[in-house]
mmCIF file of C-alpha atoms and ligand atoms in Angstrom:
data_model
loop_
_atom_site.group_PDB
_atom_site.id
_atom_site.type_symbol
_atom_site.label_atom_id
_atom_site.label_comp_id
_atom_site.label_asym_id
_atom_site.label_seq_id
_atom_site.Cartn_x
_atom_site.Cartn_y
_atom_site.Cartn_z
ATOM 1 C CA MET A 1 113.577 89.921 111.697
ATOM 2 C CA SER A 2 115.905 89.671 114.634
ATOM 3 C CA VAL A 3 119.552 90.544 114.268
ATOM 4 C CA THR A 4 121.339 87.990 116.354
ATOM 5 C CA ARG A 5 124.907 88.532 115.316
ATOM 6 C CA SER A 6 127.019 90.972 113.453
ATOM 7 C CA VAL A 7 128.192 90.408 109.913
ATOM 8 C CA THR A 8 131.049 87.949 109.980
ATOM 9 C CA GLN A 9 130.801 85.942 106.776
ATOM 10 C CA ALA A 10 130.667 86.898 103.144
ATOM 11 C CA ALA A 11 129.689 84.775 100.178
ATOM 12 C CA LEU A 12 129.312 85.292 96.447
ATOM 13 C CA LEU A 13 126.083 84.784 94.534
ATOM 14 C CA ASP A 14 125.973 84.817 90.766
ATOM 15 C CA ALA A 15 123.637 87.125 88.906
ATOM 16 C CA PRO A 16 121.145 86.215 87.712
ATOM 17 C CA GLY A 17 121.174 82.529 88.735
ATOM 18 C CA GLY A 18 122.152 82.921 92.383
ATOM 19 C CA LEU A 19 119.834 85.861 92.875
ATOM 20 C CA GLN A 20 116.949 83.917 91.326
ATOM 21 C CA ALA A 21 117.736 81.058 93.720
ATOM 22 C CA LEU A 22 117.511 83.547 96.599
ATOM 23 C CA ILE A 23 114.119 84.840 95.398
ATOM 24 C CA ASP A 24 112.863 81.271 94.939
ATOM 25 C CA ALA A 25 114.102 80.182 98.374
ATOM 26 C CA LEU A 26 112.283 83.085 99.999
ATOM 27 C CA GLY A 27 109.125 82.061 98.132
ATOM 28 C CA VAL A 28 109.473 78.470 99.327
ATOM 29 C CA ARG A 29 109.687 79.781 102.905
ATOM 30 C CA GLY A 30 106.362 81.541 102.463
ATOM 31 C CA TYR A 31 107.577 85.071 101.801
ATOM 32 C CA GLN A 32 106.058 87.409 99.264
ATOM 33 C CA VAL A 33 109.125 89.074 97.810
ATOM 34 C CA LEU A 34 108.805 92.820 97.250
ATOM 35 C CA GLY A 35 111.462 94.795 95.450
ATOM 36 C CA PRO A 36 112.219 97.478 92.886
ATOM 37 C CA THR A 37 110.700 97.415 89.438
ATOM 38 C CA VAL A 38 110.064 99.976 86.691
ATOM 39 C CA ARG A 39 106.583 101.395 86.322
ATOM 40 C CA ASP A 40 105.267 104.651 84.874
ATOM 41 C CA GLY A 41 108.728 106.103 84.385
ATOM 42 C CA ALA A 42 109.881 105.507 87.961
ATOM 43 C CA ILE A 43 111.338 102.751 90.097
ATOM 44 C CA ILE A 44 108.709 101.603 92.542
ATOM 45 C CA TYR A 45 108.373 98.646 94.915
ATOM 46 C CA ASP A 46 106.138 95.713 93.962
ATOM 47 C CA THR A 47 106.009 91.911 93.915
ATOM 48 C CA ILE A 48 109.132 90.301 92.485
ATOM 49 C CA THR A 49 109.053 86.692 91.340
ATOM 50 C CA GLN A 50 112.004 86.685 88.979
ATOM 51 C CA VAL A 51 115.220 88.595 88.399
ATOM 52 C CA ALA A 52 113.710 89.886 85.155
ATOM 53 C CA ASP A 53 111.262 91.947 87.259
ATOM 54 C CA LEU A 54 114.160 94.077 88.563
ATOM 55 C CA PRO A 55 115.214 97.325 86.796
ATOM 56 C CA ALA A 56 118.139 95.798 84.870
ATOM 57 C CA GLY A 57 120.184 98.451 83.114
ATOM 58 C CA TRP A 58 118.253 101.418 84.505
ATOM 59 C CA THR A 59 119.463 104.306 86.600
ATOM 60 C CA ASP A 60 117.822 107.441 87.905
ATOM 61 C CA GLN A 61 118.812 111.054 87.452
ATOM 62 C CA GLN A 62 117.646 113.070 90.417
ATOM 63 C CA GLU A 63 117.901 116.730 91.256
ATOM 64 C CA ALA A 64 115.770 119.163 93.208
ATOM 65 C CA GLY A 65 112.310 118.886 91.652
ATOM 66 C CA ARG A 66 113.497 116.443 88.992
ATOM 67 C CA TYR A 67 113.453 112.639 88.511
ATOM 68 C CA ARG A 68 114.167 110.758 85.269
ATOM 69 C CA LEU A 69 115.045 107.171 84.420
ATOM 70 C CA GLU A 70 117.885 106.621 81.990
ATOM 71 C CA ARG A 71 119.597 103.589 80.527
ATOM 72 C CA ARG A 72 122.931 102.573 81.982
ATOM 73 C CA ASP A 73 125.762 101.243 79.905
ATOM 74 C CA ASP A 74 125.691 97.956 81.828
ATOM 75 C CA ASP A 75 123.062 95.501 83.121
ATOM 76 C CA ALA A 76 123.300 96.392 86.805
ATOM 77 C CA LEU A 77 120.187 95.264 88.664
ATOM 78 C CA PHE A 78 120.422 97.836 91.455
ATOM 79 C CA GLY A 79 122.176 100.715 89.681
ATOM 80 C CA PHE A 80 119.873 103.446 90.962
ATOM 81 C CA ALA A 81 119.041 105.159 94.246
ATOM 82 C CA VAL A 82 115.680 105.439 96.006
ATOM 83 C CA GLY A 83 112.475 106.229 94.127
ATOM 84 C CA PRO A 84 109.242 107.950 95.141
ATOM 85 C CA GLN A 85 108.059 105.059 97.301
ATOM 86 C CA SER A 86 109.530 103.727 100.491
ATOM 87 C CA TRP A 87 108.876 100.533 102.466
ATOM 88 C CA LYS A 88 106.528 102.664 104.581
ATOM 89 C CA ARG A 89 103.808 101.990 102.032
ATOM 90 C CA PHE A 90 103.749 98.333 103.115
ATOM 91 C CA LEU A 91 104.440 98.579 106.853
ATOM 92 C CA HIS A 92 102.356 101.724 107.401
ATOM 93 C CA PRO A 93 100.044 101.787 104.356
ATOM 94 C CA PRO A 94 98.547 105.011 102.973
ATOM 95 C CA VAL A 95 94.977 103.731 103.479
ATOM 96 C CA GLU A 96 94.020 101.198 106.117
ATOM 97 C CA SER A 97 90.611 99.995 107.250
ATOM 98 C CA LEU A 98 90.289 100.017 111.050
ATOM 99 C CA TRP A 99 86.817 98.531 111.333
ATOM 100 C CA THR A 100 83.574 98.078 109.459
ATOM 101 C CA MET A 101 80.024 98.177 110.737
ATOM 102 C CA ARG A 102 76.957 96.473 109.290
ATOM 103 C CA ARG A 103 73.373 97.077 110.353
ATOM 104 C CA ASP A 104 70.599 94.646 109.520
ATOM 105 C CA GLY A 105 67.183 93.777 110.916
ATOM 106 C CA THR A 106 68.672 92.177 114.015
ATOM 107 C CA GLY A 107 71.148 94.856 115.081
ATOM 108 C CA VAL A 108 74.624 96.203 114.459
ATOM 109 C CA THR A 109 77.768 94.130 113.908
ATOM 110 C CA ILE A 110 81.207 95.723 114.141
ATOM 111 C CA SER A 111 84.177 93.826 112.672
ATOM 112 C CA SER A 112 87.826 94.693 113.125
ATOM 113 C CA ALA A 113 89.938 94.794 110.006
ATOM 114 C CA PRO A 114 91.424 91.324 109.355
ATOM 115 C CA ALA A 115 94.999 90.869 110.493
ATOM 116 C CA ALA A 116 97.570 90.773 107.721
ATOM 117 C CA ALA A 117 98.400 87.161 106.894
ATOM 118 C CA VAL A 118 101.309 87.898 104.611
ATOM 119 C CA LYS A 119 105.026 87.467 105.303
ATOM 120 C CA TRP A 120 107.143 89.905 103.339
ATOM 121 C CA ALA A 121 110.731 89.773 102.171
ATOM 122 C CA PHE A 122 111.967 93.228 101.202
ATOM 123 C CA LEU A 123 114.604 92.910 98.471
ATOM 124 C CA GLY A 124 116.821 95.908 97.773
ATOM 125 C CA VAL A 125 116.505 97.883 101.009
ATOM 126 C CA ARG A 126 119.048 100.702 101.084
ATOM 127 C CA ALA A 127 120.979 101.638 104.212
ATOM 128 C CA CYS A 128 119.034 104.880 104.684
ATOM 129 C CA GLU A 129 115.795 102.926 104.388
ATOM 130 C CA ILE A 130 116.842 100.485 107.101
ATOM 131 C CA HIS A 131 117.373 103.507 109.343
ATOM 132 C CA ALA A 132 113.961 104.855 108.297
ATOM 133 C CA ILE A 133 112.300 101.543 109.193
ATOM 134 C CA GLY A 134 114.094 101.707 112.544
ATOM 135 C CA ILE A 135 112.690 105.197 113.116
ATOM 136 C CA GLN A 136 109.169 104.068 112.248
ATOM 137 C CA ASP A 137 109.603 101.087 114.593
ATOM 138 C CA ARG A 138 110.413 103.517 117.388
ATOM 139 C CA VAL A 139 107.307 105.579 116.646
ATOM 140 C CA MET A 140 104.870 102.754 115.906
ATOM 141 C CA LEU A 141 106.123 99.995 118.211
ATOM 142 C CA GLU A 142 108.214 101.387 121.003
ATOM 143 C CA GLY A 143 106.034 104.224 122.284
ATOM 144 C CA PRO A 144 103.381 104.006 124.980
ATOM 145 C CA TYR A 145 100.695 103.003 122.424
ATOM 146 C CA PRO A 146 102.115 100.390 120.021
ATOM 147 C CA ASP A 147 100.248 99.986 116.754
ATOM 148 C CA ASP A 148 99.063 96.371 116.576
ATOM 149 C CA ALA A 149 98.573 96.330 112.809
ATOM 150 C CA TYR A 150 102.083 97.706 112.211
ATOM 151 C CA ALA A 151 103.516 95.163 114.666
ATOM 152 C CA MET A 152 101.781 92.324 112.826
ATOM 153 C CA ARG A 153 103.140 93.398 109.450
ATOM 154 C CA ARG A 154 106.626 94.178 110.741
ATOM 155 C CA ARG A 155 107.156 91.027 112.803
ATOM 156 C CA ASP A 156 108.142 88.574 110.058
ATOM 157 C CA VAL A 157 109.794 90.887 107.537
ATOM 158 C CA PHE A 158 112.966 89.435 106.027
ATOM 159 C CA ILE A 159 115.274 92.224 104.873
ATOM 160 C CA VAL A 160 117.686 91.818 101.967
ATOM 161 C CA ALA A 161 119.654 95.057 101.941
ATOM 162 C CA VAL A 162 121.548 96.321 98.912
ATOM 163 C CA ASN A 163 124.524 98.563 99.533
ATOM 164 C CA CYS A 164 124.622 101.560 97.230
ATOM 165 C CA GLY A 165 127.241 101.557 94.497
ATOM 166 C CA GLN A 166 125.976 104.835 93.130
ATOM 167 C CA ALA A 167 124.557 107.833 94.990
ATOM 168 C CA GLY A 168 121.371 109.524 93.846
ATOM 169 C CA GLY A 169 121.543 113.169 92.882
ATOM 170 C CA THR A 170 119.816 114.340 96.073
ATOM 171 C CA CYS A 171 121.200 111.842 98.621
ATOM 172 C CA PHE A 172 122.999 113.053 101.750
ATOM 173 C CA CYS A 173 123.110 109.887 103.871
ATOM 174 C CA VAL A 174 126.829 110.211 104.609
ATOM 175 C CA SER A 175 126.285 113.372 106.620
ATOM 176 C CA MET A 176 123.326 111.747 108.432
ATOM 177 C CA HIS A 177 125.436 108.664 109.257
ATOM 178 C CA THR A 178 122.809 106.394 107.666
ATOM 179 C CA GLY A 179 124.583 105.077 104.562
ATOM 180 C CA PRO A 180 125.556 104.190 101.927
ATOM 181 C CA LYS A 181 126.501 100.850 103.512
ATOM 182 C CA ALA A 182 124.046 98.859 105.614
ATOM 183 C CA VAL A 183 125.737 97.857 108.853
ATOM 184 C CA SER A 184 122.841 96.323 110.839
ATOM 185 C CA GLY A 185 119.107 95.737 110.715
ATOM 186 C CA PHE A 186 119.161 93.256 107.814
ATOM 187 C CA ASP A 187 119.113 89.500 107.306
ATOM 188 C CA LEU A 188 121.311 89.596 104.219
ATOM 189 C CA ALA A 189 123.139 92.508 102.572
ATOM 190 C CA LEU A 190 124.191 92.424 98.928
ATOM 191 C CA THR A 191 126.798 94.493 97.154
ATOM 192 C CA GLU A 192 126.571 94.317 93.379
ATOM 193 C CA LEU A 193 129.885 93.573 91.667
ATOM 194 C CA ILE A 194 129.643 94.219 87.956
ATOM 195 C CA GLY A 195 132.448 94.542 85.454
ATOM 196 C CA GLY A 196 134.885 92.117 83.938
ATOM 197 C CA ASP A 197 133.360 88.867 82.761
ATOM 198 C CA ARG A 198 131.167 88.116 85.773
ATOM 199 C CA HIS A 199 128.219 89.771 87.413
ATOM 200 C CA ARG A 200 127.944 88.790 91.041
ATOM 201 C CA PHE A 201 126.795 89.864 94.486
ATOM 202 C CA LEU A 202 128.888 89.850 97.612
ATOM 203 C CA VAL A 203 126.535 88.701 100.362
ATOM 204 C CA GLU A 204 126.979 89.594 104.017
ATOM 205 C CA VAL A 205 124.985 87.847 106.703
ATOM 206 C CA GLY A 206 123.159 89.808 109.396
ATOM 207 C CA SER A 207 120.953 87.244 111.152
ATOM 208 C CA GLU A 208 120.586 83.546 111.840
ATOM 209 C CA ALA A 209 117.720 83.439 109.339
ATOM 210 C CA GLY A 210 119.985 84.994 106.729
ATOM 211 C CA ALA A 211 122.782 82.533 107.489
ATOM 212 C CA GLU A 212 120.387 79.593 107.227
ATOM 213 C CA LEU A 213 119.038 80.837 103.904
ATOM 214 C CA ILE A 214 122.381 81.527 102.268
ATOM 215 C CA ALA A 215 123.653 78.108 103.340
ATOM 216 C CA GLN A 216 120.926 76.540 101.176
ATOM 217 C CA LEU A 217 121.925 78.456 98.038
ATOM 218 C CA PRO A 218 124.691 77.719 95.542
ATOM 219 C CA HIS A 219 127.444 80.145 96.471
ATOM 220 C CA GLU A 220 131.201 80.561 96.701
ATOM 221 C CA PRO A 221 133.169 82.031 99.552
ATOM 222 C CA ALA A 222 134.158 85.647 98.960
ATOM 223 C CA SER A 223 137.851 86.446 98.803
ATOM 224 C CA ALA A 224 139.619 89.501 100.181
ATOM 225 C CA GLU A 225 139.626 90.898 96.621
ATOM 226 C CA HIS A 226 135.860 90.583 96.389
ATOM 227 C CA GLN A 227 135.457 92.302 99.738
ATOM 228 C CA ALA A 228 137.787 95.068 98.590
ATOM 229 C CA ALA A 229 135.752 95.501 95.403
ATOM 230 C CA ALA A 230 132.552 95.741 97.434
ATOM 231 C CA ASP A 231 134.125 98.281 99.783
ATOM 232 C CA ALA A 232 135.302 100.300 96.788
ATOM 233 C CA ALA A 233 131.785 100.357 95.309
ATOM 234 C CA VAL A 234 130.342 101.737 98.540
ATOM 235 C CA ALA A 235 133.184 104.242 98.890
ATOM 236 C CA ARG A 236 132.482 105.430 95.348
ATOM 237 C CA ALA A 237 128.853 106.062 96.234
ATOM 238 C CA ALA A 238 129.868 107.918 99.397
ATOM 239 C CA GLY A 239 132.237 110.076 97.368
ATOM 240 C CA GLN A 240 129.538 110.944 94.822
ATOM 241 C CA MET A 241 127.258 112.545 97.373
ATOM 242 C CA GLY A 242 126.699 116.086 96.238
ATOM 243 C CA ARG A 243 124.820 117.257 99.305
ATOM 244 C CA SER A 244 125.396 117.264 103.029
ATOM 245 C CA LEU A 245 123.568 118.486 106.072
ATOM 246 C CA ASP A 246 125.591 119.855 108.972
ATOM 247 C CA THR A 247 123.920 118.241 111.984
ATOM 248 C CA ALA A 248 126.134 119.802 114.677
ATOM 249 C CA GLY A 249 123.786 121.472 117.159
ATOM 250 C CA ILE A 250 120.933 121.326 114.623
ATOM 251 C CA LYS A 251 118.298 120.841 117.319
ATOM 252 C CA GLU A 252 119.308 123.945 119.227
ATOM 253 C CA LEU A 253 119.830 125.868 115.982
ATOM 254 C CA LEU A 254 116.305 125.289 114.696
ATOM 255 C CA GLN A 255 114.563 125.514 118.046
ATOM 256 C CA GLY A 256 116.324 128.842 118.617
ATOM 257 C CA ASN A 257 115.347 130.313 115.247
ATOM 258 C CA ALA A 258 111.565 130.078 115.116
ATOM 259 C CA ASP A 259 111.383 133.684 113.897
ATOM 260 C CA HIS A 260 114.180 133.528 111.356
ATOM 261 C CA PRO A 261 113.375 135.462 108.152
ATOM 262 C CA ARG A 262 114.314 132.377 106.112
ATOM 263 C CA TRP A 263 110.935 130.856 106.999
ATOM 264 C CA ASP A 264 109.299 133.735 105.104
ATOM 265 C CA GLU A 265 111.562 133.167 102.114
ATOM 266 C CA VAL A 266 110.804 129.463 101.896
ATOM 267 C CA ALA A 267 107.085 130.215 102.315
ATOM 268 C CA GLU A 268 107.262 132.317 99.147
ATOM 269 C CA ARG A 269 108.209 129.164 97.233
ATOM 270 C CA CYS A 270 106.416 126.390 99.143
ATOM 271 C CA LEU A 271 103.101 125.287 97.615
ATOM 272 C CA THR A 272 102.125 123.433 100.824
ATOM 273 C CA CYS A 273 101.337 120.466 98.586
ATOM 274 C CA GLY A 274 102.605 117.940 101.147
ATOM 275 C CA ASN A 275 104.622 115.926 98.601
ATOM 276 C CA CYS A 276 107.620 116.022 100.926
ATOM 277 C CA THR A 277 105.665 114.326 103.708
ATOM 278 C CA MET A 278 104.151 111.709 101.387
ATOM 279 C CA VAL A 279 107.502 110.553 100.012
ATOM 280 C CA CYS A 280 109.395 110.782 103.306
ATOM 281 C CA PRO A 281 110.081 107.304 104.700
ATOM 282 C CA THR A 282 109.808 108.477 108.311
ATOM 283 C CA CYS A 283 106.730 110.758 108.273
ATOM 284 C CA PHE A 284 104.002 108.856 110.078
ATOM 285 C CA CYS A 285 101.050 111.209 110.644
ATOM 286 C CA THR A 286 97.572 109.936 109.889
ATOM 287 C CA THR A 287 93.973 111.013 110.078
ATOM 288 C CA VAL A 288 90.823 108.966 110.495
ATOM 289 C CA GLU A 289 87.775 109.133 108.233
ATOM 290 C CA ASP A 290 84.363 107.513 108.566
ATOM 291 C CA HIS A 291 82.365 106.508 105.506
ATOM 292 C CA SER A 292 78.905 105.036 105.154
ATOM 293 C CA ASP A 293 76.825 103.898 102.233
ATOM 294 C CA LEU A 294 73.757 105.802 101.066
ATOM 295 C CA THR A 295 71.355 103.449 102.827
ATOM 296 C CA GLY A 296 73.144 103.721 106.157
ATOM 297 C CA SER A 297 73.485 99.945 106.429
ATOM 298 C CA THR A 298 77.290 99.779 106.325
ATOM 299 C CA ALA A 299 80.014 102.088 107.600
ATOM 300 C CA GLU A 300 83.790 101.942 107.710
ATOM 301 C CA ARG A 301 86.489 103.747 109.663
ATOM 302 C CA VAL A 302 89.640 104.250 107.596
ATOM 303 C CA ARG A 303 93.060 105.549 108.593
ATOM 304 C CA THR A 304 94.917 107.497 105.888
ATOM 305 C CA TRP A 305 98.238 109.282 105.721
ATOM 306 C CA ASP A 306 97.948 112.936 106.610
ATOM 307 C CA SER A 307 100.366 115.827 106.216
ATOM 308 C CA CYS A 308 101.348 118.716 108.472
ATOM 309 C CA PHE A 309 101.140 120.857 105.316
ATOM 310 C CA THR A 310 97.328 120.735 105.257
ATOM 311 C CA MET A 311 95.191 123.321 107.032
ATOM 312 C CA ASP A 312 93.039 120.579 108.527
ATOM 313 C CA PHE A 313 96.024 118.951 110.204
ATOM 314 C CA SER A 314 96.181 121.608 112.911
ATOM 315 C CA TYR A 315 92.513 122.603 112.908
ATOM 316 C CA LEU A 316 91.292 123.230 116.449
ATOM 317 C CA HIS A 317 87.916 124.614 117.545
ATOM 318 C CA GLY A 318 87.293 127.018 114.688
ATOM 319 C CA GLY A 319 90.673 127.580 113.081
ATOM 320 C CA SER A 320 93.980 126.156 111.970
ATOM 321 C CA VAL A 321 96.834 126.646 114.410
ATOM 322 C CA ARG A 322 99.274 126.790 111.479
ATOM 323 C CA SER A 323 97.453 128.983 109.031
ATOM 324 C CA THR A 324 100.477 130.097 106.980
ATOM 325 C CA ALA A 325 102.921 128.303 104.665
ATOM 326 C CA ARG A 326 105.693 129.741 106.846
ATOM 327 C CA SER A 327 104.409 128.027 109.965
ATOM 328 C CA ARG A 328 103.712 124.750 108.196
ATOM 329 C CA TYR A 329 107.129 124.449 106.523
ATOM 330 C CA ARG A 330 108.815 125.457 109.784
ATOM 331 C CA GLN A 331 106.794 122.831 111.679
ATOM 332 C CA TRP A 332 107.809 120.100 109.234
ATOM 333 C CA MET A 333 111.499 120.896 109.074
ATOM 334 C CA THR A 334 111.890 121.709 112.764
ATOM 335 C CA HIS A 335 110.101 118.506 113.695
ATOM 336 C CA LYS A 336 112.279 116.414 111.361
ATOM 337 C CA LEU A 337 115.616 117.840 112.361
ATOM 338 C CA ALA A 338 115.095 119.079 115.936
ATOM 339 C CA ASN A 339 111.938 118.218 117.885
ATOM 340 C CA TRP A 340 112.151 114.570 116.773
ATOM 341 C CA PHE A 341 115.144 114.251 119.109
ATOM 342 C CA ASP A 342 112.974 115.355 122.047
ATOM 343 C CA GLN A 343 110.223 112.893 121.132
ATOM 344 C CA PHE A 344 112.096 109.855 119.862
ATOM 345 C CA GLY A 345 115.779 110.336 120.629
ATOM 346 C CA THR A 346 116.889 110.434 116.982
ATOM 347 C CA SER A 347 116.746 112.667 113.947
ATOM 348 C CA GLY A 348 113.607 112.262 111.857
ATOM 349 C CA CYS A 349 115.667 112.530 108.678
ATOM 350 C CA VAL A 350 117.816 109.786 107.156
ATOM 351 C CA GLY A 351 119.151 111.788 104.212
ATOM 352 C CA CYS A 352 117.362 109.844 101.462
ATOM 353 C CA GLY A 353 116.745 113.027 99.451
ATOM 354 C CA ARG A 354 113.188 112.141 98.412
ATOM 355 C CA CYS A 355 111.675 115.374 99.734
ATOM 356 C CA ILE A 356 114.138 117.334 97.567
ATOM 357 C CA THR A 357 113.565 115.319 94.390
ATOM 358 C CA TRP A 358 109.781 115.247 94.655
ATOM 359 C CA CYS A 359 109.233 118.843 95.759
ATOM 360 C CA PRO A 360 107.619 120.420 92.678
ATOM 361 C CA VAL A 361 109.486 123.670 93.270
ATOM 362 C CA GLY A 362 112.758 122.049 94.326
ATOM 363 C CA ILE A 363 112.928 123.189 97.957
ATOM 364 C CA ASP A 364 115.972 121.554 99.507
ATOM 365 C CA ILE A 365 116.029 120.783 103.233
ATOM 366 C CA THR A 366 119.843 120.869 103.249
ATOM 367 C CA HIS A 367 119.877 124.370 101.741
ATOM 368 C CA GLU A 368 117.205 125.617 104.140
ATOM 369 C CA ALA A 369 119.124 124.327 107.159
ATOM 370 C CA ALA A 370 122.354 125.842 105.846
ATOM 371 C CA ALA A 371 120.669 129.201 105.274
ATOM 372 C CA ILE A 372 119.546 129.390 108.890
ATOM 373 C CA ARG A 373 122.963 128.267 110.087
ATOM 374 C CA SER A 374 124.622 131.007 108.045
ATOM 375 C CA SER A 375 122.838 133.753 110.023
ATOM 376 C CA PRO A 376 121.433 132.232 113.215
ATOM 377 C CA ASN A 377 119.133 134.257 115.425
ATOM 378 C CA ALA A 378 118.459 136.696 112.608
ATOM 379 C CA GLY A 379 114.847 136.802 113.800
ATOM 380 C CA LYS A 380 113.521 138.780 116.733
ATOM 381 C CA GLY A 381 112.883 136.079 119.281
ATOM 382 C CA GLU A 382 113.405 132.463 120.191
ATOM 383 C CA GLN A 383 109.866 131.354 120.965
ATOM 384 C CA HIS A 384 107.862 128.931 118.828
ATOM 385 C CA GLY A 385 105.067 131.014 117.417
ATOM 386 C CA GLY A 386 102.094 129.578 115.594
ATOM 387 C CA SER A 387 102.070 131.798 112.538
HETATM 388 S S1 SF4 B 1 108.403 121.894 100.584
HETATM 389 FE FE1 SF4 B 1 107.915 121.352 98.433
HETATM 390 S S2 SF4 B 1 106.992 119.315 98.546
HETATM 391 FE FE2 SF4 B 1 106.934 120.185 100.629
HETATM 392 S S3 SF4 B 1 104.914 121.171 100.776
HETATM 393 FE FE3 SF4 B 1 106.358 122.762 100.095
HETATM 394 S S4 SF4 B 1 106.217 122.717 97.839
HETATM 395 FE FE4 SF4 B 1 105.287 120.795 98.557
HETATM 396 S S1 SF4 B 2 113.195 114.674 105.400
HETATM 397 FE FE1 SF4 B 2 113.635 114.358 103.206
HETATM 398 S S2 SF4 B 2 115.754 113.571 103.118
HETATM 399 FE FE2 SF4 B 2 115.033 113.375 105.244
HETATM 400 S S3 SF4 B 2 114.217 111.265 105.386
HETATM 401 FE FE3 SF4 B 2 112.469 112.602 104.866
HETATM 402 S S4 SF4 B 2 112.372 112.575 102.616
HETATM 403 FE FE4 SF4 B 2 114.384 111.737 103.198
#
């Protein structure tokens, strides 16, 4: 997707008819539409062919270490926040074959993994997730060693954003300046307007492709009242945010507190399970594994997500550099909120709240940062130790 102009026009699409027309039009253009749907008690992302696939009338209750779906008292199609998955699972999949090798009587043949042939339309991308995709683009595409497979998958993605009308229980995007309204990085952005006798979406255009698509769909022009209603929905979500992270000087704060006693306190609770890294939409670390069959005639090299919470992640010549929970939690949080700036010029956190919700013991990155801020330099030194 290329964003060629800022949002200047707004239209109204009816739900469900107009939204179905949008899904159908994307299909006609060769896109596989992926979006939110309910499965196994959570809202996950999967193929969407009809409006009925969306989580109509569902919302999520999220708190530290807690996630539940509940019924809403209306039929909102996007009346929830982010779930355990992010768009990372498509653009940077958890398991990816890099190459396979086959040996027969004549020799050895090595085949690269086939290039992805699919064009995706992501339906229901939240503002924080657009920022997360932007961060992964910087890591995977804009560094000295671009990832060809990521580039192939990312190139043709059509993004239909959905502005949040309701904050999740662990969101803090306002303080990270990443939401709840999508302002760029999309082709189309929807705001759900529900109430009264009509259920509609205000549609803002973010690219030429988005403008071309919306022009083909039955729609009405949006009035100033519709725009005001959409703005009010987003403002309501912003006002519901129960958490915030004070980012002022956060890089210097964390880099200057490597020996803060709070790291010991959090290590008492942290299970080093790595859930926080798996659900985070910006974490990108991987490892590589080789497999072969029992006869030795075929082998495969596979790239899988890895986590800085494992001992193997920092294993070097006979030992793990980060052998304690203290050092591993500190590495993760300091990388996210501080060292990421040195590497990539941005924060590594977009305030989606997933790591808080899906931490089995409810460790909260906003609370941990605030605890260090409340008594900075409580530790002995300012160096980055390994333990
Ligand atoms: S912070 Fe929570 S989710 Fe992350 S490794 Fe520790 S226990 Fe697991
Ligand atoms: S660190 Fe936590 S809140 Fe920040 S982007 Fe990752 S999962 Fe979301």
